[in-house]
Coordinates of C-alpha atoms in Angstrom, one line a residue:
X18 CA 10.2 18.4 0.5
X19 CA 8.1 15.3 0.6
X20 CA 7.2 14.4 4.0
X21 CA 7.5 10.0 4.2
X22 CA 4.3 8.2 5.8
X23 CA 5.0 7.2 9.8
X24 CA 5.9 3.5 9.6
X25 CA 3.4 1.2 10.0
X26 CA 3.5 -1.3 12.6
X27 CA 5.5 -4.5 11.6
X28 CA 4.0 -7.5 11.0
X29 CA 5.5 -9.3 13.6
X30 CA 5.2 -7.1 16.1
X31 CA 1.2 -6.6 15.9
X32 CA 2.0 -10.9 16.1
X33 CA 3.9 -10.9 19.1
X34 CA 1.6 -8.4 20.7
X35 CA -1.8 -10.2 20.2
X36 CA -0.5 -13.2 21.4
X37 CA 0.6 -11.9 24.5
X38 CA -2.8 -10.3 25.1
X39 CA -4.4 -13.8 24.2
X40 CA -2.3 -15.7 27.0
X41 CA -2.8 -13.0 29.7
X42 CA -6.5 -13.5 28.7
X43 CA -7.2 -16.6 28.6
X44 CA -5.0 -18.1 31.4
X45 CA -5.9 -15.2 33.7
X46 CA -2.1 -14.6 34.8
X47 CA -0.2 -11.6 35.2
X48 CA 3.2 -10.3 33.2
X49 CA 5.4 -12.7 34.4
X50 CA 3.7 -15.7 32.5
X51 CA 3.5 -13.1 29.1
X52 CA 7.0 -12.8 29.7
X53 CA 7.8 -16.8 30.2
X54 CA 5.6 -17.7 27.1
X55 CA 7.1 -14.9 24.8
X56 CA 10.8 -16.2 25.8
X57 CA 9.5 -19.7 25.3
X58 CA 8.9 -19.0 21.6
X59 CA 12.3 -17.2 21.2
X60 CA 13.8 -20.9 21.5
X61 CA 15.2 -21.8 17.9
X62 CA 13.7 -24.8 16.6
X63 CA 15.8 -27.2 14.4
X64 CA 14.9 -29.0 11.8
X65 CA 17.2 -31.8 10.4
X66 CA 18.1 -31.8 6.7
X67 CA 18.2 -35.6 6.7
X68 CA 14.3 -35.7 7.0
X69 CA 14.0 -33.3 4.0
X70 CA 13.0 -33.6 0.2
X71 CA 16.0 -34.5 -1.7
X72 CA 16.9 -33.9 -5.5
X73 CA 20.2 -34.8 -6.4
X74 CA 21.4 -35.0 -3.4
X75 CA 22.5 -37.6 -0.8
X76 CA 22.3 -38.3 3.2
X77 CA 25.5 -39.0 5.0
X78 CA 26.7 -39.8 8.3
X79 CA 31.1 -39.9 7.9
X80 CA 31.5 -36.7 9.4
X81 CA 31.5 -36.3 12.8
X82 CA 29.9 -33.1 14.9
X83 CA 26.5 -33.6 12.9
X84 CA 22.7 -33.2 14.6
X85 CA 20.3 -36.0 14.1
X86 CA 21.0 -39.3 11.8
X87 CA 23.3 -37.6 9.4
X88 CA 23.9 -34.8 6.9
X89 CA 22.8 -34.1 3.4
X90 CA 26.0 -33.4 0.6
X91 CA 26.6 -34.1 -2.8
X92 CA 25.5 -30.3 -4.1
X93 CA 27.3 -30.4 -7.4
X94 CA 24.8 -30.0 -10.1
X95 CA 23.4 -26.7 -10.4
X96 CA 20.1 -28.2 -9.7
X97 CA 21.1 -30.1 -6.9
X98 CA 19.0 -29.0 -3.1
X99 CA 17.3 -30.1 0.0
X100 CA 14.1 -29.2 0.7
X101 CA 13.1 -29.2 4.4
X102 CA 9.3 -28.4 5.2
X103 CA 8.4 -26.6 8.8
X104 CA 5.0 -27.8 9.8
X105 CA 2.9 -25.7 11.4
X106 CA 3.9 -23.1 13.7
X107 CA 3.6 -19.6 14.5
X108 CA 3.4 -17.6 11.5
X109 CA 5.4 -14.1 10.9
X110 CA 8.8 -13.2 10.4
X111 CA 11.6 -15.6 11.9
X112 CA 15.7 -15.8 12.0
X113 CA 17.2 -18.5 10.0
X114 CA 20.3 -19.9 11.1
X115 CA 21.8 -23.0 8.7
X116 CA 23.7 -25.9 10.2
X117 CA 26.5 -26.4 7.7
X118 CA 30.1 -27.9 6.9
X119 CA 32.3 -26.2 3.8
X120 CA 35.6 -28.4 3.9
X121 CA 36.9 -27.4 0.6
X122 CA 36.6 -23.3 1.4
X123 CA 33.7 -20.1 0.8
X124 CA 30.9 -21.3 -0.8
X125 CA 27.4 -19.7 -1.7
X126 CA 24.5 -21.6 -1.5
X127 CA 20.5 -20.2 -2.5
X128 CA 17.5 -20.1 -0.8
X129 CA 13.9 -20.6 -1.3
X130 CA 10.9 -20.0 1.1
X131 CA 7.8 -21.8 -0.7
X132 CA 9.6 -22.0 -4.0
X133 CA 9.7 -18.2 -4.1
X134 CA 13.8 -17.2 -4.3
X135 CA 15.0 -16.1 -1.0
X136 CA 19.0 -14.8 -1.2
X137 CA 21.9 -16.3 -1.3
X138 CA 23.9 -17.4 1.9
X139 CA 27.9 -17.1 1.9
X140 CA 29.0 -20.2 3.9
X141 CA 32.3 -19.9 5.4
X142 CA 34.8 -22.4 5.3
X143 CA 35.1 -24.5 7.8
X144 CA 36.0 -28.2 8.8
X145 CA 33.5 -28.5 11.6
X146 CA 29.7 -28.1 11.5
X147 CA 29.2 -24.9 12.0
X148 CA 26.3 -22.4 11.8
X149 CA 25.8 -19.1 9.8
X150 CA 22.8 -16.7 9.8
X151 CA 20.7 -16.9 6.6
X152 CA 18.6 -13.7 7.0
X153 CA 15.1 -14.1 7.6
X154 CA 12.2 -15.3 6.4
X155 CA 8.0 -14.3 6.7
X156 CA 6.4 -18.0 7.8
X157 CA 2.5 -18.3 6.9
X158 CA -0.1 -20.2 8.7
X159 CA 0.5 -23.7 8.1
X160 CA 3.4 -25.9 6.1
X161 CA 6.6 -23.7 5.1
X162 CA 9.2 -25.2 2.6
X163 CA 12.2 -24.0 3.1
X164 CA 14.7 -25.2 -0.1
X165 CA 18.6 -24.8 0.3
X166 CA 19.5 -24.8 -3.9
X167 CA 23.1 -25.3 -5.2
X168 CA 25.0 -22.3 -6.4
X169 CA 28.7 -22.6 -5.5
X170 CA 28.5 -26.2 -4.1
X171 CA 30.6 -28.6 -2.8
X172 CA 29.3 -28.0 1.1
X173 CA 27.2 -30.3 3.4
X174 CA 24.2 -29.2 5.1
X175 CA 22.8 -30.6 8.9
X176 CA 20.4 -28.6 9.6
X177 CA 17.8 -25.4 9.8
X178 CA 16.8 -23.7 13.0
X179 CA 14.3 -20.6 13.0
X180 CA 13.7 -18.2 15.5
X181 CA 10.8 -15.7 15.8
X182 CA 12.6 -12.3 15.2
X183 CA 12.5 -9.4 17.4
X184 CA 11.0 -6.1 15.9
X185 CA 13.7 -4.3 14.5
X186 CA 13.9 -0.8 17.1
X187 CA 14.6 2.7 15.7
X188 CA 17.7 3.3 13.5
X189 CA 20.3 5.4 15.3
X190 CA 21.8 6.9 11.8
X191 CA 22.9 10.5 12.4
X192 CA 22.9 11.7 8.7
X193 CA 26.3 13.6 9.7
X194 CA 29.2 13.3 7.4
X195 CA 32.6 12.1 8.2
X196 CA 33.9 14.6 6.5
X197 CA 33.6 17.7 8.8
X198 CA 34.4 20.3 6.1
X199 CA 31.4 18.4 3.9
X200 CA 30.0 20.9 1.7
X201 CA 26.3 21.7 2.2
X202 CA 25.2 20.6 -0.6
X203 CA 26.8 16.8 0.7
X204 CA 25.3 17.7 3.7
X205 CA 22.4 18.1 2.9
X206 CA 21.8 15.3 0.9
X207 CA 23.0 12.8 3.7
X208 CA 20.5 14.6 5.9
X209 CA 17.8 13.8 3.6
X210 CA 18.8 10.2 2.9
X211 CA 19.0 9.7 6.9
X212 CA 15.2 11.6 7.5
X213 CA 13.8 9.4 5.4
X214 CA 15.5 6.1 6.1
X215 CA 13.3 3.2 7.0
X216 CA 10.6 5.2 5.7
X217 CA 11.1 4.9 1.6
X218 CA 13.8 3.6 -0.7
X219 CA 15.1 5.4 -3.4
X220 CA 15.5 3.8 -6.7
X221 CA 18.5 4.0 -8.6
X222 CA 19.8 3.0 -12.1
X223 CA 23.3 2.3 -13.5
X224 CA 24.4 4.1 -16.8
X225 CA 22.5 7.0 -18.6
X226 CA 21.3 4.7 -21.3
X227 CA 19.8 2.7 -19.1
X228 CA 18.1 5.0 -17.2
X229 CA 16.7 6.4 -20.4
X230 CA 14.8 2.8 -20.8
X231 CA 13.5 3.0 -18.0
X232 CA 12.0 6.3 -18.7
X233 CA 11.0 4.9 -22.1
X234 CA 9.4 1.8 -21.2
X235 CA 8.4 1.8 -17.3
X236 CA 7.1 5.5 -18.0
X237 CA 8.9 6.7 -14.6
X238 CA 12.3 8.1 -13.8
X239 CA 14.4 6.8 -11.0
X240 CA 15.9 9.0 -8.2
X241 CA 19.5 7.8 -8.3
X242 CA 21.7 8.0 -11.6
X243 CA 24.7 6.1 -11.7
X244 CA 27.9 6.9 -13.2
X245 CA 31.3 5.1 -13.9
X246 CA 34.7 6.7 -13.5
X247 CA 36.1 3.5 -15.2
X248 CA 37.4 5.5 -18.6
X249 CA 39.1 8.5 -16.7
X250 CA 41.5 5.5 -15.5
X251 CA 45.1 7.1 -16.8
X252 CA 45.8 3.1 -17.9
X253 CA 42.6 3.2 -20.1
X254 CA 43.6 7.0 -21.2
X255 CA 46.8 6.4 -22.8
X256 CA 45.3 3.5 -24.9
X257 CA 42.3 6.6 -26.1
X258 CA 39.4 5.7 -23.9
X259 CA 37.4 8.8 -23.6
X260 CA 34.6 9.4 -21.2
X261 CA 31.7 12.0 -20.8
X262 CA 30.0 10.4 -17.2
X263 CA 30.8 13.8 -15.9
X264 CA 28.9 15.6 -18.3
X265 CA 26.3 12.8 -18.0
X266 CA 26.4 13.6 -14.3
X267 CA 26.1 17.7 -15.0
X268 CA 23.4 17.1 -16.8
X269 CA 22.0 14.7 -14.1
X270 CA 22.1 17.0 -11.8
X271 CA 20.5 20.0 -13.2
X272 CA 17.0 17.7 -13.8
X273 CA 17.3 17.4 -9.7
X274 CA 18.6 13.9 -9.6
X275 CA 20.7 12.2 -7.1
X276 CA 24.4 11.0 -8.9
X277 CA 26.7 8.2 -7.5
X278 CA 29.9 7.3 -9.1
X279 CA 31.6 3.8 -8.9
X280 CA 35.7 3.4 -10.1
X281 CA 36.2 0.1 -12.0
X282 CA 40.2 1.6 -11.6
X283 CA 42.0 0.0 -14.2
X284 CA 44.9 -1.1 -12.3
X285 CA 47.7 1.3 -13.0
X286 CA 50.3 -1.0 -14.2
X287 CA 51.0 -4.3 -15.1
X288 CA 48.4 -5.1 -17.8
X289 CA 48.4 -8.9 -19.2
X290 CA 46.6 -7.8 -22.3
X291 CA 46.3 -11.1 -23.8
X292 CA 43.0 -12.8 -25.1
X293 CA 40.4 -13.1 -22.4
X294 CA 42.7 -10.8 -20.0
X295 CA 42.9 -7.9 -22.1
X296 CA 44.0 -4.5 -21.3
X297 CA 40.4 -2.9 -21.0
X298 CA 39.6 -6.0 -18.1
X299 CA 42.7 -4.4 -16.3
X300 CA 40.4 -3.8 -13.3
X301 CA 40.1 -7.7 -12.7
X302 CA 43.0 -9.4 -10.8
X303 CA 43.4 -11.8 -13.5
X304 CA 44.5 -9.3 -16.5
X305 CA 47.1 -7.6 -14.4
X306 CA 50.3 -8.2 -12.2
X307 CA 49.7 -5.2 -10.4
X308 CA 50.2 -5.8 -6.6
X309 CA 49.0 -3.4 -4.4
X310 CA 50.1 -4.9 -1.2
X311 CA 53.7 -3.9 -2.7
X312 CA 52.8 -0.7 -3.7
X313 CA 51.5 0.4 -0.8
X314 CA 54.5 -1.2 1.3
X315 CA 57.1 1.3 -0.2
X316 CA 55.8 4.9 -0.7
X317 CA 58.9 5.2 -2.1
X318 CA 58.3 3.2 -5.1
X319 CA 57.1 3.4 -8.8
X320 CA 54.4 1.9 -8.0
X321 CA 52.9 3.8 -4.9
X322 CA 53.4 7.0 -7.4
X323 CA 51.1 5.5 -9.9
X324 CA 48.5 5.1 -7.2
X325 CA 49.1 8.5 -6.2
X326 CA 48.8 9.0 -10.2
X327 CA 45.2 7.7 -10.7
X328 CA 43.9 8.9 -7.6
X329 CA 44.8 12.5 -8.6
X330 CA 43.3 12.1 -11.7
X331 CA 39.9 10.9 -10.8
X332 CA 40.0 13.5 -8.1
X333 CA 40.3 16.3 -11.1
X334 CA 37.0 15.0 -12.6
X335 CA 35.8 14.8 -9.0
X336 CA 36.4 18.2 -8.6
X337 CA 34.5 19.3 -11.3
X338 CA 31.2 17.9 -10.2
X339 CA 32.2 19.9 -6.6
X340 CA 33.4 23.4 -8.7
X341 CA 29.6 22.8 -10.1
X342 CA 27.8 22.1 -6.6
X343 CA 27.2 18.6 -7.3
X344 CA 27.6 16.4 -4.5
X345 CA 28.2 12.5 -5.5
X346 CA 27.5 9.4 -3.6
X347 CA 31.7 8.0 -4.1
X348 CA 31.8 3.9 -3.8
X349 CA 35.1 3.4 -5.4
X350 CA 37.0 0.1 -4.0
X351 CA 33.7 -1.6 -4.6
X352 CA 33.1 -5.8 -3.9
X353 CA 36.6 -5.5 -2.5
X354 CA 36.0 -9.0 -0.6
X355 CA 35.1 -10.9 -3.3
X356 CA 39.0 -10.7 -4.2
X357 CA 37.9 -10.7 -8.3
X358 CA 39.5 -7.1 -8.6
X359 CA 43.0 -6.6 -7.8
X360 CA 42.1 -3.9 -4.9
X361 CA 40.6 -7.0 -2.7
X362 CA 43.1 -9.5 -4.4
X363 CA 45.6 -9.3 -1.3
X364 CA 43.3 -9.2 1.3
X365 CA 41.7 -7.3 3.6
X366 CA 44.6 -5.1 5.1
X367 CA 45.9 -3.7 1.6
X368 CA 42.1 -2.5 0.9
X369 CA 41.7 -0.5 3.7
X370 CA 45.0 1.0 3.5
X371 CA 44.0 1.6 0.3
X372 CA 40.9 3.4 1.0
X373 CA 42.2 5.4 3.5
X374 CA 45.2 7.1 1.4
X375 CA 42.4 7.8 -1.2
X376 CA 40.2 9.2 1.9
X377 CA 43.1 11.8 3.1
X378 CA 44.2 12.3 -0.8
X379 CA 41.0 13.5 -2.2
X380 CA 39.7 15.2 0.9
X381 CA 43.4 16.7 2.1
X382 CA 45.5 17.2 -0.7
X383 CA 42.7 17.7 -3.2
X384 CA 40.2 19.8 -0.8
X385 CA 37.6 17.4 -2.3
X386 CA 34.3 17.6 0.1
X387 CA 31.4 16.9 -1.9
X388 CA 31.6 12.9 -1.7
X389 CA 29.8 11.2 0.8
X390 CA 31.6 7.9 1.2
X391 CA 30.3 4.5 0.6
X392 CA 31.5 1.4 1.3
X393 CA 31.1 -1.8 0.0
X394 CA 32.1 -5.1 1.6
X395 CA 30.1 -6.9 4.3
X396 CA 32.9 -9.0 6.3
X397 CA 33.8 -6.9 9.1
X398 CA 37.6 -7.5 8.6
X399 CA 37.2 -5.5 5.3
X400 CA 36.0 -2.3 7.1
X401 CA 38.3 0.5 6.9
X402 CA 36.6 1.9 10.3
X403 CA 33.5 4.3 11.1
X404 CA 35.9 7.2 10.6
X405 CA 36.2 7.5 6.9
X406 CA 32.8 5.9 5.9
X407 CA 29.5 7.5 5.6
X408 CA 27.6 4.9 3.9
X409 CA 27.6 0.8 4.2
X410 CA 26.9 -1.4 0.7
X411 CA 26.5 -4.0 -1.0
X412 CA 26.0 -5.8 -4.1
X413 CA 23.5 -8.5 -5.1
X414 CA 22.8 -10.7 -8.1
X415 CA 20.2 -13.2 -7.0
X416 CA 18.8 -16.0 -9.3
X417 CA 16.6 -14.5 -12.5
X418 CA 12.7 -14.6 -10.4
X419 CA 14.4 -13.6 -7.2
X420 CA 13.3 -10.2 -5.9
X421 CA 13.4 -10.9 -2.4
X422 CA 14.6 -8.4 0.1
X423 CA 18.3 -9.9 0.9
X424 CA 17.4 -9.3 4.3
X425 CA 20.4 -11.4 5.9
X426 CA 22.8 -9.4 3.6
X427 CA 21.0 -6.1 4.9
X428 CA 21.6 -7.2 8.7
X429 CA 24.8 -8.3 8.3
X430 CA 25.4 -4.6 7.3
X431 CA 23.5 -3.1 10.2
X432 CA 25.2 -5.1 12.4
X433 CA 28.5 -4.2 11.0
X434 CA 28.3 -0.2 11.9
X435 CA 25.8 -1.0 15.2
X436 CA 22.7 0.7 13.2
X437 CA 24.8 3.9 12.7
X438 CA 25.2 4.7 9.5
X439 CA 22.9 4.3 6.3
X440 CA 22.5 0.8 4.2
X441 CA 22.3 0.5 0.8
X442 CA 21.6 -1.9 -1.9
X443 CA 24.4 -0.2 -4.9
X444 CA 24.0 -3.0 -7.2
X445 CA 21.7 -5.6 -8.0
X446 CA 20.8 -7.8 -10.8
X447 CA 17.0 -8.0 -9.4
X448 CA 14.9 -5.2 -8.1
X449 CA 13.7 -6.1 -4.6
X450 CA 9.8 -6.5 -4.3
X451 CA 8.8 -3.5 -1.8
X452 CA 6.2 -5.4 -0.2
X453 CA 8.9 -8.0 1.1
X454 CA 11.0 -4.9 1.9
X455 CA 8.4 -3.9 4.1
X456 CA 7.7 -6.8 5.5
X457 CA 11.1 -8.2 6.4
X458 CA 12.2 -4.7 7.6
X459 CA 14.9 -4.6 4.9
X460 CA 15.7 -0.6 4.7
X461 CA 18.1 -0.1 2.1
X462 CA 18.2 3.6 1.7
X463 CA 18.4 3.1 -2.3
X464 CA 18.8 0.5 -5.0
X465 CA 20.5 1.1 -8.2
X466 CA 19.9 -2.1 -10.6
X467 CA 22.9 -2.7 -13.0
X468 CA 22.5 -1.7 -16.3
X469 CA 22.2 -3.6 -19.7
X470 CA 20.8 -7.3 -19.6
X471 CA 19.6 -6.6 -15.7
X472 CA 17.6 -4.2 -16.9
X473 CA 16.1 -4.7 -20.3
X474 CA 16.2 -8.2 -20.9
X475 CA 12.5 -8.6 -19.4
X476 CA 13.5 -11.5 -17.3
X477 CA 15.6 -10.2 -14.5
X478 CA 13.5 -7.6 -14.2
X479 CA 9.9 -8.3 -16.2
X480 CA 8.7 -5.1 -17.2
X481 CA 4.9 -5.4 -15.2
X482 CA 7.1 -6.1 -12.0
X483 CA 8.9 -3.2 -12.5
X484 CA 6.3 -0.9 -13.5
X485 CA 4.7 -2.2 -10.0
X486 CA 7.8 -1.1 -8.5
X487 CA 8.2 2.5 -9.8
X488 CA 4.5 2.9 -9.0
X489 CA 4.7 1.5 -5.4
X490 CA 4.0 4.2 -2.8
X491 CA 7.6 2.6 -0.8
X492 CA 9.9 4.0 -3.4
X493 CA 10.9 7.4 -4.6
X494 CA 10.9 8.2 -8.1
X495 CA 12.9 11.3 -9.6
X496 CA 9.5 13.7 -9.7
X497 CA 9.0 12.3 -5.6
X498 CA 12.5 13.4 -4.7
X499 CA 11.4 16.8 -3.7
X500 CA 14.4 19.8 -3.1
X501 CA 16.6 17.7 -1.4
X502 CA 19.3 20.3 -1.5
X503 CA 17.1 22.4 0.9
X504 CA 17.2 19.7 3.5
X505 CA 18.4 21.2 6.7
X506 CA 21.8 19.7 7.7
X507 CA 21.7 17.0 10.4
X508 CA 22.3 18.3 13.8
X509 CA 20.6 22.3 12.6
X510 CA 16.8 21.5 12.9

């Protein structure tokens, strides 16, 4: 197997450290002073968004609760942002927290850092200024910008504060599955993800055609294939879809690869089938009645069967990768937050009971053990709990040009399972930039771009930027992976 290169010292941290040596030097003191001055630059320091750059936008002051002389609103234009500029300060990586209002519910808003993108923050609603961590961002020497861009607007923002971050310490991931009668092929394979996490990422694509282009054109092959269980749906079935994304994932397999499958699960009922909610956009909550909060309230019912139904039915093709000693990286239920597909359309409580009968239906009643489960919501009230989840997720599209690290989405993660448990970027629109990955600490154990227009079309992902990614010494390309089948299990030596 290939043995990852020891992680380098952080940026921040060799920061921290020389400056620390520089006051014990210079003002001749002992520890105690190092300690005062290194707490003294953990103080947040705001900046008002009143004072900033303003395009399209207005300042306000009829709210009450706000910092300073006022607030800065009227993001309705796509274009519409404040600009706020940091003057000079310590350079390195900080926290940034934003001082906010959303009145009128969830919004999203973008970031910039020197007119580089930087993420996307979810704001909360809320009718009182409020604050919301934003990730982090790597300050030089001398004047920052800091630009807060519409996306879903409609919000008002008070203010920025940013706080030098601590280094990040050692991860605490076990690499043990949840499953204790894993196979050890699943076994193995979480083991090796865990050995070499924060050391590496893996790169991933979605959809065997894709991943051919990017053997074609970036002249490298990615680690991680993914696959779609979508047209094994029974729904999708009895109107003749046919699939073969487990032959795809056979074949996958045998050239060494790493295979994860994601369920768009036509909902099993209840199909509008109309113009613009047709029957093959069944998975949205928009093109079917479905309700699974019923369904799952009487097990008794027609409709709890034909949960029971679909679930059986994907675990069949399931077990065909297992009969074959293919283990699979399984995030079905995915962006179940977001509410847009009708397994997250009735909340939080109906998704994780969801997730859990397919948990105890695949592993118990179907003796399924070569998934390794990954999750994929962020808000801790979506978590179906550390028991039945191997792997934490999520899914970014940034702005086309914005191949920053998502670093608040990635600690929002970590926080979520206390470091425990891997992190993993399953979709994205944009490839992160490994240098920023690196430098902002942002350890996604893999990234799997989405397929089609994310991939090809030369502007989400120009292909010189991704040629520098598949070539970058941080990320693992199919001929890196090594025999990660031979990895010892975690916990055996």
């Amino acid at each position: 197997m290939i043995h990852p290169p020891l992680r380098r010292m952080p940026a921040l941290a060799l920061l921290v450290l020389s400056a620390l040596l520089a006051a014990l030097l210079s003002a001749g003191t002992g520890p105690e002073a190092a300690a005062d001055e290194a707490g003294a630059r953990a103080q947040p320091v705001l900046h008002e968004a009143e004072d900033g750059r303003l395009n399209g936008t207005v300042v306000e002051s009829a709210a009450s609760g706000y910092s300073g002389t006022g607030y800065v609103t009227g993001f309705d234009a796509a274009e519409d942002s404040v600009a706020v500029t940091v003057p000079d300060g310590p350079a390195g990586l900080h926290d940034l927290v934003i001082h906010y209002r959303a009145p009128y519910g969830q919004k999203v808003a973008s970031l910039q850092l020197n007119g580089e993108g930087a993420g996307d923050v979810t704001l909360p609603a809320t009718d009182t200024f409020s604050t919301v961590a934003a990730g982090k961002v790597m300050l030089q020497e001398g004047p920052d910008t800091i630009t807060i861009v519409n996306n879903w607007g409609w919000y008002e923002i008070d203010a920025i504060s940013l706080t030098p971050s601590e280094p990040r310490p050692p991860h605490q991931v076990s690499g043990v599955p949840v499953d204790p009668r894993a196979t050890p092929e699943a076994r193995a394979l979480l083991s090796y993800l865990a050995a070499g996490y924060g050391e590496r990422i893996l790169s991933g694509q979605q959809d065997a055609a894709s991943v051919r282009w990017v053997e074609e054109n970036v002249g490298r092959t990615p680690a991680v294939a993914g696959h779609d269980m979508m047209d094994y749906s029974p729904s999708r079935v009895e109107r003749g879809t046919t699939s073969t994304e487990v032959e795809n994932a056979l074949a996958w397999d045998e050239r060494g690869g790493i295979t994860t499958f994601v369920w768009h699960w036509n909902a099993p009922a209840g199909l509008i089938d109309e113009p613009g909610k047709e029957w093959w956009r069944g998975f949205y909550t928009d093109a079917t009645t479905f309700d699974v909060a019923a369904a799952l309230a009487d097990p008794q019912s027609a409709e709890y069967a034909l949960l029971l139904r679909d679930i059986d039915a994907i675990a069949a093709e399931l077990k065909r990768l297992q009969d074959a000693g293919v283990p699979v990286l399984w995030r079905p239920l995915h962006e179940a937050e977001g509410g847009w597909f009708w397994w997250g359309a009735k909340g939080p409580g109906p998704a994780k009971e969801l997730w859990r009968l397919m948990y105890e239906r695949m592993t118990g009643h179907h003796g399924l053990h070569n998934l390794i489960w990954v999750w994929n919501s962020v808000d801790p009230a979506w978590y179906p709990g550390d028991d039945v989840v191997d792997v934490v997720s999520a899914d970014t599209y940034p702005p086309i040009g914005d191949h920053g690290p998502a670093s608040g989405t990635y600690d929002k993660l970590v926080d979520l399972v206390g470091d425990e448990k891997l992190v993993a970027l399953t979709e994205t629109g944009s490839v992160p930039d490994p240098d920023l990955l690196r430098a902002y600490e942002a350890d996604w154990s893999w990234f799997t771009t989405w397929s089609g227009e994310f991939i090809d079309d030369g502007e989400h992902n120009p292909l010189p930027f991704l040629k520098r990614v598949y070539e970058h010494d941080y990320v693992i390309t199919l001929d890196e992976l090594g025999d990660w089948r031979s990895h010892p299990p975690a916990g055996t030596g």
